[in-house]
Amino acid sequence: MSDPECRVGPRGLRRGAALTLVFASVLAAGAATGALPYGEKPEPPVHVRSVAATADRDAVAEAAAEAVADGKSGTEAAEEVVSRSGDRWGAVYDEREYQEFEQALDGTYTGVGLAARRSADGQVSVSRVQPGSPADRAGIRAGDLLRTIDGRRVDRLPVSDVVALLRGDATSAEVGSAVSLGVRRGTVSRTETLRRARLAVEAVTVRRIGGSGSAGAVLIEVASFTKGSGTAVRDAVRQAPAGAGVLLDLRGNPGGLVKEAVTAASAFLDGGLVATYDVHGEQHALYAGAGGDTERPVVVLVDGGTMSAAELVTGALQDRGRAVTVGSRTFGKGSVQMPSELAGGSVAELTVGHYRTPAGRGVDGKGITPDLAVSSRAQERAETVLSGLGGGS
């Protein structure tokens, strides 16, 4: 069995928040969706049930095959079975959606190019705008408040639901489809109609912070763990000035490919355990590569949108004593799903296990509590901590 992969599913409100660990040996697919979810805490998940999960997978496949034979939708039939299974993270994706996943493996997505998070006063604000995207061309900027999407108020919605609305449903999430955003900047409100586009994910951005005239520190923001992002983190660490600390920002990171997450963790470790996971009760382990930087001070920024593969990195660096974590409790998505193809081209995934941190902590439904919990000005606090560790700021 090959190492697992973790990906984001874009489908619906439940699926929009679901980060799944899947296996390349079963079906090569998975990656981040375009919109970056800043999810709310989930309900406690259903515990893994190896025998039941296998039986459920057979039942889902049978339902899809019978529906297709009768000229009906295999996807809808499979969804009905999964919805009754009690598997919180189980999901069914049609062929078009799965093609989106395959494209996302290369770091592309369909969207408008903005990420959102809930501000301190409970409103939904724009946290990031991708240069050259429809949102950027419309003049939307980080800090703008997002008030409505297609006329629907979003201030009381979980941010994962807001992300799902930005992406659109199965019929509207197409290149060129329109979405109307009501935004406010200061006292000025306006409505902008954007058309979704195929965009490249800016998975990793690197910049210097503080430390004028000295080594300072390096801020590495990882938006998602798509292909190449782990190598980009490793290269950024290797290229950082001698003596410069690293602020690794995983806030709002919905996960991605586990292989990339392990590579990113390896940038700060010299071998050793990154995580363990079980599949139908059989235990497996993920190990860091050798030769990472074990001396440079590191602080990891996390929040409620730090999910799955990003939690894997956070847990590894925290348990191994390699980084101080700052922010708010992470999302808590640590379950393993195994995908299988169904009649008609759709794909079903059911939970078959969970992953744990090096110290054996379960993440699913719990999240990771940071070493320093802060509710506001998290980056400022993180820079202060990094400075105290001798990493500059």
GROMACS .gro file of C-alpha atoms in nm:
model
  393
    1MET     CA    1   0.000   0.000   0.000
    2SER     CA    2   0.136   0.342  -0.089
    3ASP     CA    3   0.132   0.645   0.136
    4PRO     CA    4  -0.205   0.818   0.170
    5GLU     CA    5  -0.303   1.138   0.000
    6CYS     CA    6  -0.526   1.400   0.152
    7ARG     CA    7  -0.753   1.620  -0.056
    8VAL     CA    8  -1.033   1.868  -0.034
    9GLY     CA    9  -1.374   1.788  -0.175
   10PRO     CA   10  -1.566   2.087  -0.313
   11ARG     CA   11  -1.910   1.936  -0.327
   12GLY     CA   12  -2.187   2.093  -0.117
   13LEU     CA   13  -2.164   2.234   0.232
   14ARG     CA   14  -2.068   1.908   0.398
   15ARG     CA   15  -1.823   1.816   0.126
   16GLY     CA   16  -1.685   2.168   0.108
   17ALA     CA   17  -1.546   2.125   0.456
   18ALA     CA   18  -1.439   1.764   0.420
   19LEU     CA   19  -1.067   1.689   0.395
   20THR     CA   20  -1.015   1.327   0.297
   21LEU     CA   21  -0.717   1.097   0.322
   22VAL     CA   22  -0.722   0.873   0.015
   23PHE     CA   23  -0.488   0.618  -0.129
   24ALA     CA   24  -0.310   0.649  -0.463
   25SER     CA   25  -0.294   0.272  -0.497
   26VAL     CA   26  -0.674   0.262  -0.511
   27LEU     CA   27  -0.746   0.567  -0.725
   28ALA     CA   28  -0.502   0.846  -0.813
   29ALA     CA   29  -0.685   1.164  -0.735
   30GLY     CA   30  -0.715   1.448  -0.493
   31ALA     CA   31  -0.600   1.797  -0.412
   32ALA     CA   32  -0.722   2.134  -0.297
   33THR     CA   33  -1.026   2.309  -0.430
   34GLY     CA   34  -0.988   2.666  -0.544
   35ALA     CA   35  -1.164   2.847  -0.264
   36LEU     CA   36  -0.982   2.811   0.065
   37PRO     CA   37  -1.222   2.710   0.344
   38TYR     CA   38  -1.190   2.861   0.689
   39GLY     CA   39  -1.412   2.598   0.846
   40GLU     CA   40  -1.599   2.585   1.174
   41LYS     CA   41  -1.539   2.309   1.429
   42PRO     CA   42  -1.712   1.986   1.325
   43GLU     CA   43  -1.937   1.766   1.532
   44PRO     CA   44  -1.766   1.460   1.679
   45PRO     CA   45  -1.726   1.217   1.389
   46VAL     CA   46  -1.852   0.862   1.371
   47HIS     CA   47  -1.579   0.624   1.483
   48VAL     CA   48  -1.418   0.403   1.223
   49ARG     CA   49  -1.590   0.069   1.173
   50SER     CA   50  -1.380  -0.151   0.949
   51VAL     CA   51  -1.634  -0.423   0.869
   52ALA     CA   52  -1.925  -0.181   0.834
   53ALA     CA   53  -1.722   0.048   0.609
   54THR     CA   54  -1.647  -0.240   0.372
   55ALA     CA   55  -2.010  -0.348   0.371
   56ASP     CA   56  -2.122   0.008   0.309
   57ARG     CA   57  -1.885   0.038   0.014
   58ASP     CA   58  -2.036  -0.274  -0.138
   59ALA     CA   59  -2.387  -0.144  -0.078
   60VAL     CA   60  -2.302   0.191  -0.239
   61ALA     CA   61  -2.155   0.019  -0.544
   62GLU     CA   62  -2.459  -0.206  -0.577
   63ALA     CA   63  -2.701   0.087  -0.550
   64ALA     CA   64  -2.515   0.282  -0.817
   65ALA     CA   65  -2.501  -0.014  -1.054
   66GLU     CA   66  -2.872  -0.085  -1.017
   67ALA     CA   67  -2.961   0.280  -1.077
   68VAL     CA   68  -2.747   0.302  -1.391
   69ALA     CA   69  -2.900  -0.021  -1.521
   70ASP     CA   70  -3.246   0.135  -1.472
   71GLY     CA   71  -3.143   0.451  -1.656
   72LYS     CA   72  -3.124   0.656  -1.336
   73SER     CA   73  -2.844   0.851  -1.170
   74GLY     CA   74  -2.588   0.625  -1.010
   75THR     CA   75  -2.446   0.924  -0.824
   76GLU     CA   76  -2.779   1.010  -0.660
   77ALA     CA   77  -2.844   0.648  -0.565
   78ALA     CA   78  -2.500   0.618  -0.409
   79GLU     CA   79  -2.544   0.947  -0.223
   80GLU     CA   80  -2.865   0.818  -0.066
   81VAL     CA   81  -2.690   0.510   0.069
   82VAL     CA   82  -2.396   0.714   0.202
   83SER     CA   83  -2.627   0.966   0.369
   84ARG     CA   84  -2.786   0.681   0.567
   85SER     CA   85  -2.456   0.517   0.658
   86GLY     CA   86  -2.368   0.742   0.951
   87ASP     CA   87  -2.029   0.819   0.796
   88ARG     CA   88  -1.988   1.193   0.851
   89TRP     CA   89  -1.711   1.230   0.594
   90GLY     CA   90  -1.840   0.977   0.343
   91ALA     CA   91  -1.918   1.137   0.007
   92VAL     CA   92  -2.000   1.064  -0.356
   93TYR     CA   93  -1.861   1.273  -0.643
   94ASP     CA   94  -1.976   1.275  -1.002
   95GLU     CA   95  -1.736   1.243  -1.293
   96ARG     CA   96  -1.707   1.621  -1.352
   97GLU     CA   97  -1.624   1.689  -0.989
   98TYR     CA   98  -1.361   1.420  -0.987
   99GLN     CA   99  -1.204   1.573  -1.295
  100GLU     CA  100  -1.181   1.894  -1.090
  101PHE     CA  101  -0.981   1.699  -0.833
  102GLU     CA  102  -0.741   1.569  -1.095
  103GLN     CA  103  -0.686   1.919  -1.231
  104ALA     CA  104  -0.635   2.042  -0.876
  105LEU     CA  105  -0.348   1.796  -0.839
  106ASP     CA  106  -0.156   2.035  -1.060
  107GLY     CA  107  -0.258   2.333  -0.848
  108THR     CA  108  -0.546   2.475  -1.052
  109TYR     CA  109  -0.908   2.541  -0.961
  110THR     CA  110  -1.227   2.711  -1.073
  111GLY     CA  111  -1.318   3.012  -0.861
  112VAL     CA  112  -1.301   3.388  -0.820
  113GLY     CA  113  -0.966   3.409  -0.641
  114LEU     CA  114  -1.046   3.511  -0.287
  115ALA     CA  115  -1.028   3.350   0.056
  116ALA     CA  116  -1.243   3.449   0.352
  117ARG     CA  117  -1.229   3.422   0.727
  118ARG     CA  118  -1.442   3.534   1.017
  119SER     CA  119  -1.322   3.860   1.170
  120ALA     CA  120  -1.298   3.932   1.542
  121ASP     CA  121  -1.645   4.091   1.545
  122GLY     CA  122  -1.806   3.790   1.379
  123GLN     CA  123  -1.830   3.925   1.025
  124VAL     CA  124  -1.692   3.750   0.717
  125SER     CA  125  -1.395   3.934   0.574
  126VAL     CA  126  -1.176   3.880   0.270
  127SER     CA  127  -0.840   3.751   0.391
  128ARG     CA  128  -0.661   3.704   0.062
  129VAL     CA  129  -0.711   3.805  -0.302
  130GLN     CA  130  -0.518   3.629  -0.576
  131PRO     CA  131  -0.343   3.872  -0.813
  132GLY     CA  132  -0.497   3.875  -1.159
  133SER     CA  133  -0.808   3.686  -1.048
  134PRO     CA  134  -1.170   3.798  -1.112
  135ALA     CA  135  -1.187   3.929  -0.755
  136ASP     CA  136  -0.866   4.127  -0.804
  137ARG     CA  137  -0.986   4.277  -1.133
  138ALA     CA  138  -1.312   4.378  -0.965
  139GLY     CA  139  -1.119   4.577  -0.706
  140ILE     CA  140  -1.194   4.351  -0.408
  141ARG     CA  141  -0.918   4.373  -0.150
  142ALA     CA  142  -0.812   4.194   0.167
  143GLY     CA  143  -1.003   4.343   0.459
  144ASP     CA  144  -1.325   4.404   0.264
  145LEU     CA  145  -1.633   4.262   0.432
  146LEU     CA  146  -1.829   4.001   0.241
  147ARG     CA  147  -2.198   4.071   0.301
  148THR     CA  148  -2.392   3.870   0.043
  149ILE     CA  149  -2.338   3.603  -0.223
  150ASP     CA  150  -2.601   3.595  -0.498
  151GLY     CA  151  -2.825   3.799  -0.269
  152ARG     CA  152  -2.792   3.567   0.030
  153ARG     CA  153  -2.661   3.714   0.355
  154VAL     CA  154  -2.349   3.537   0.475
  155ASP     CA  155  -2.269   3.709   0.805
  156ARG     CA  156  -2.431   3.432   1.009
  157LEU     CA  157  -2.312   3.139   0.799
  158PRO     CA  158  -2.017   2.913   0.886
  159VAL     CA  159  -1.726   3.017   0.669
  160SER     CA  160  -1.712   2.671   0.512
  161ASP     CA  161  -2.067   2.740   0.384
  162VAL     CA  162  -1.954   3.076   0.247
  163VAL     CA  163  -1.676   2.901   0.058
  164ALA     CA  164  -1.924   2.652  -0.088
  165LEU     CA  165  -2.141   2.941  -0.212
  166LEU     CA  166  -1.839   3.109  -0.371
  167ARG     CA  167  -1.753   2.790  -0.557
  168GLY     CA  168  -2.109   2.720  -0.665
  169ASP     CA  169  -2.303   2.395  -0.676
  170ALA     CA  170  -2.287   2.112  -0.926
  171THR     CA  171  -2.462   2.318  -1.194
  172SER     CA  172  -2.297   2.657  -1.143
  173ALA     CA  173  -1.932   2.581  -1.061
  174GLU     CA  174  -1.819   2.620  -1.421
  175VAL     CA  175  -1.566   2.848  -1.586
  176GLY     CA  176  -1.754   3.162  -1.690
  177SER     CA  177  -2.044   3.115  -1.448
  178ALA     CA  178  -2.150   3.431  -1.266
  179VAL     CA  179  -2.156   3.499  -0.894
  180SER     CA  180  -2.273   3.826  -0.737
  181LEU     CA  181  -2.087   3.949  -0.428
  182GLY     CA  182  -2.204   4.220  -0.193
  183VAL     CA  183  -1.897   4.377  -0.032
  184ARG     CA  184  -1.833   4.666   0.203
  185ARG     CA  185  -1.521   4.874   0.258
  186GLY     CA  186  -1.551   5.118   0.544
  187THR     CA  187  -1.891   5.283   0.500
  188VAL     CA  188  -1.919   5.213   0.128
  189SER     CA  189  -2.115   4.908   0.010
  190ARG     CA  190  -2.131   4.781  -0.346
  191THR     CA  191  -2.223   4.475  -0.549
  192GLU     CA  192  -1.982   4.313  -0.793
  193THR     CA  193  -2.072   4.041  -1.042
  194LEU     CA  194  -1.774   3.815  -1.107
  195ARG     CA  195  -1.728   3.526  -1.346
  196ARG     CA  196  -1.551   3.219  -1.220
  197ALA     CA  197  -1.224   3.137  -1.395
  198ARG     CA  198  -0.962   2.864  -1.406
  199LEU     CA  199  -0.690   2.985  -1.173
  200ALA     CA  200  -0.355   2.859  -1.053
  201VAL     CA  201  -0.325   2.804  -0.681
  202GLU     CA  202  -0.062   3.019  -0.512
  203ALA     CA  203   0.016   2.746  -0.266
  204VAL     CA  204   0.330   2.893  -0.110
  205THR     CA  205   0.438   3.253  -0.070
  206VAL     CA  206   0.759   3.364   0.100
  207ARG     CA  207   0.863   3.706   0.229
  208ARG     CA  208   1.098   3.862   0.482
  209ILE     CA  209   0.954   4.019   0.795
  210GLY     CA  210   1.116   4.251   1.046
  211GLY     CA  211   1.483   4.245   1.130
  212SER     CA  212   1.599   4.550   0.939
  213GLY     CA  213   1.977   4.532   0.914
  214SER     CA  214   1.988   4.177   1.055
  215ALA     CA  215   1.882   3.827   0.961
  216GLY     CA  216   1.523   3.904   1.052
  217ALA     CA  217   1.273   3.625   0.992
  218VAL     CA  218   1.108   3.454   0.698
  219LEU     CA  219   0.730   3.421   0.668
  220ILE     CA  220   0.624   3.112   0.472
  221GLU     CA  221   0.251   3.106   0.400
  222VAL     CA  222   0.117   2.772   0.277
  223ALA     CA  223  -0.235   2.808   0.139
  224SER     CA  224  -0.271   2.437   0.056
  225PHE     CA  225  -0.059   2.129   0.003
  226THR     CA  226  -0.087   2.089  -0.373
  227LYS     CA  227   0.185   1.936  -0.591
  228GLY     CA  228   0.520   2.100  -0.537
  229SER     CA  229   0.424   2.290  -0.223
  230GLY     CA  230   0.630   2.071   0.009
  231THR     CA  231   0.938   2.125  -0.206
  232ALA     CA  232   0.866   2.500  -0.210
  233VAL     CA  233   0.863   2.505   0.171
  234ARG     CA  234   1.185   2.305   0.189
  235ASP     CA  235   1.357   2.536  -0.061
  236ALA     CA  236   1.240   2.846   0.126
  237VAL     CA  237   1.388   2.712   0.449
  238ARG     CA  238   1.717   2.625   0.281
  239GLN     CA  239   1.740   2.969   0.121
  240ALA     CA  240   1.658   3.161   0.438
  241PRO     CA  241   1.947   3.372   0.573
  242ALA     CA  242   2.160   3.214   0.843
  243GLY     CA  243   2.010   3.287   1.184
  244ALA     CA  244   1.668   3.382   1.049
  245GLY     CA  245   1.371   3.221   1.216
  246VAL     CA  246   1.072   3.085   1.023
  247LEU     CA  247   0.709   3.179   1.075
  248LEU     CA  248   0.512   2.899   0.906
  249ASP     CA  249   0.159   3.027   0.843
  250LEU     CA  250  -0.091   2.741   0.804
  251ARG     CA  251  -0.401   2.946   0.884
  252GLY     CA  252  -0.687   2.865   0.650
  253ASN     CA  253  -0.490   2.579   0.495
  254PRO     CA  254  -0.748   2.312   0.400
  255GLY     CA  255  -0.493   2.037   0.351
  256GLY     CA  256  -0.397   1.871   0.026
  257LEU     CA  257  -0.156   1.592  -0.058
  258VAL     CA  258  -0.010   1.412   0.241
  259LYS     CA  259   0.312   1.349   0.050
  260GLU     CA  260   0.359   1.726   0.020
  261ALA     CA  261   0.280   1.776   0.388
  262VAL     CA  262   0.543   1.520   0.486
  263THR     CA  263   0.796   1.694   0.261
  264ALA     CA  264   0.712   2.027   0.427
  265ALA     CA  265   0.753   1.879   0.775
  266SER     CA  266   1.083   1.725   0.661
  267ALA     CA  267   1.219   2.076   0.600
  268PHE     CA  268   1.240   2.112   0.980
  269LEU     CA  269   1.320   1.754   1.083
  270ASP     CA  270   1.603   1.509   1.034
  271GLY     CA  271   1.407   1.189   0.984
  272GLY     CA  272   1.171   1.041   1.239
  273LEU     CA  273   0.798   1.002   1.268
  274VAL     CA  274   0.555   1.253   1.117
  275ALA     CA  275   0.228   1.068   1.172
  276THR     CA  276   0.067   0.726   1.199
  277TYR     CA  277  -0.258   0.611   1.042
  278ASP     CA  278  -0.473   0.301   1.043
  279VAL     CA  279  -0.673   0.136   0.767
  280HIS     CA  280  -0.921  -0.130   0.883
  281GLY     CA  281  -0.715  -0.157   1.201
  282GLU     CA  282  -0.382  -0.207   1.022
  283GLN     CA  283  -0.122   0.044   1.138
  284HIS     CA  284   0.104   0.247   0.906
  285ALA     CA  285   0.351   0.529   0.957
  286LEU     CA  286   0.479   0.834   0.771
  287TYR     CA  287   0.842   0.940   0.818
  288ALA     CA  288   1.029   1.263   0.752
  289GLY     CA  289   1.320   1.270   0.513
  290ALA     CA  290   1.670   1.316   0.644
  291GLY     CA  291   1.868   1.639   0.644
  292GLY     CA  292   1.611   1.900   0.744
  293ASP     CA  293   1.700   2.217   0.935
  294THR     CA  294   1.679   2.127   1.304
  295GLU     CA  295   1.839   2.443   1.444
  296ARG     CA  296   1.642   2.735   1.303
  297PRO     CA  297   1.368   2.873   1.537
  298VAL     CA  298   1.018   2.796   1.407
  299VAL     CA  299   0.672   2.921   1.498
  300VAL     CA  300   0.361   2.775   1.334
  301LEU     CA  301   0.046   2.988   1.299
  302VAL     CA  302  -0.284   2.796   1.300
  303ASP     CA  303  -0.657   2.862   1.323
  304GLY     CA  304  -0.994   2.692   1.279
  305GLY     CA  305  -0.929   2.666   0.906
  306THR     CA  306  -0.609   2.464   0.951
  307MET     CA  307  -0.722   2.122   0.837
  308SER     CA  308  -0.611   1.764   0.774
  309ALA     CA  309  -0.270   1.757   0.604
  310ALA     CA  310  -0.197   2.099   0.758
  311GLU     CA  311  -0.287   1.954   1.098
  312LEU     CA  312  -0.053   1.663   1.023
  313VAL     CA  313   0.237   1.911   0.983
  314THR     CA  314   0.132   2.107   1.291
  315GLY     CA  315   0.106   1.796   1.508
  316ALA     CA  316   0.439   1.661   1.392
  317LEU     CA  317   0.632   1.982   1.462
  318GLN     CA  318   0.455   2.033   1.795
  319ASP     CA  319   0.502   1.676   1.922
  320ARG     CA  320   0.862   1.660   1.806
  321GLY     CA  321   0.940   1.983   1.994
  322ARG     CA  322   1.046   2.148   1.672
  323ALA     CA  323   0.810   2.447   1.674
  324VAL     CA  324   0.598   2.664   1.898
  325THR     CA  325   0.238   2.677   1.775
  326VAL     CA  326   0.037   2.999   1.803
  327GLY     CA  327  -0.325   3.081   1.720
  328SER     CA  328  -0.654   2.902   1.776
  329ARG     CA  329  -0.753   2.536   1.778
  330THR     CA  330  -0.738   2.367   1.440
  331PHE     CA  331  -1.035   2.220   1.253
  332GLY     CA  332  -1.005   1.854   1.351
  333LYS     CA  333  -1.017   1.649   1.031
  334GLY     CA  334  -0.806   1.338   1.070
  335SER     CA  335  -1.009   1.054   0.922
  336VAL     CA  336  -0.906   0.829   0.635
  337GLN     CA  337  -1.136   0.769   0.339
  338MET     CA  338  -1.085   0.508   0.070
  339PRO     CA  339  -1.226   0.589  -0.275
  340SER     CA  340  -1.372   0.347  -0.525
  341GLU     CA  341  -1.514   0.395  -0.872
  342LEU     CA  342  -1.887   0.336  -0.923
  343ALA     CA  343  -2.098   0.254  -1.224
  344GLY     CA  344  -2.152   0.564  -1.435
  345GLY     CA  345  -1.813   0.717  -1.353
  346SER     CA  346  -1.883   0.858  -1.007
  347VAL     CA  347  -1.657   0.794  -0.707
  348ALA     CA  348  -1.755   0.705  -0.350
  349GLU     CA  349  -1.544   0.749  -0.039
  350LEU     CA  350  -1.609   0.595   0.302
  351THR     CA  351  -1.417   0.630   0.625
  352VAL     CA  352  -1.181   0.342   0.700
  353GLY     CA  353  -0.945   0.484   0.964
  354HIS     CA  354  -0.778   0.783   1.130
  355TYR     CA  355  -0.436   0.937   1.155
  356ARG     CA  356  -0.253   1.041   1.472
  357THR     CA  357   0.033   1.269   1.564
  358PRO     CA  358   0.376   1.126   1.661
  359ALA     CA  359   0.270   1.129   2.028
  360GLY     CA  360  -0.040   0.926   1.943
  361ARG     CA  361  -0.293   1.209   1.966
  362GLY     CA  362  -0.607   1.171   1.762
  363VAL     CA  363  -0.699   1.480   1.558
  364ASP     CA  364  -1.042   1.393   1.420
  365GLY     CA  365  -1.316   1.593   1.590
  366LYS     CA  366  -1.065   1.739   1.836
  367GLY     CA  367  -0.819   1.949   1.642
  368ILE     CA  368  -0.484   2.061   1.779
  369THR     CA  369  -0.464   2.313   2.061
  370PRO     CA  370  -0.176   2.557   2.003
  371ASP     CA  371   0.091   2.616   2.264
  372LEU     CA  372  -0.011   2.982   2.278
  373ALA     CA  373  -0.382   3.041   2.224
  374VAL     CA  374  -0.461   3.387   2.088
  375SER     CA  375  -0.787   3.520   1.947
  376SER     CA  376  -0.661   3.838   1.782
  377ARG     CA  377  -0.339   3.984   1.641
  378ALA     CA  378  -0.212   3.628   1.607
  379GLN     CA  379   0.065   3.706   1.361
  380GLU     CA  380   0.196   3.988   1.577
  381ARG     CA  381   0.205   3.757   1.878
  382ALA     CA  382   0.371   3.486   1.671
  383GLU     CA  383   0.644   3.726   1.556
  384THR     CA  384   0.705   3.823   1.918
  385VAL     CA  385   0.742   3.459   2.016
  386LEU     CA  386   0.978   3.396   1.724
  387SER     CA  387   1.189   3.693   1.829
  388GLY     CA  388   1.206   3.554   2.181
  389LEU     CA  389   1.333   3.225   2.040
  390GLY     CA  390   1.620   3.414   1.873
  391GLY     CA  391   1.468   3.404   1.526
  392GLY     CA  392   1.455   3.778   1.463
  393SER     CA  393   1.147   3.990   1.387
   0.00000   0.00000   0.00000
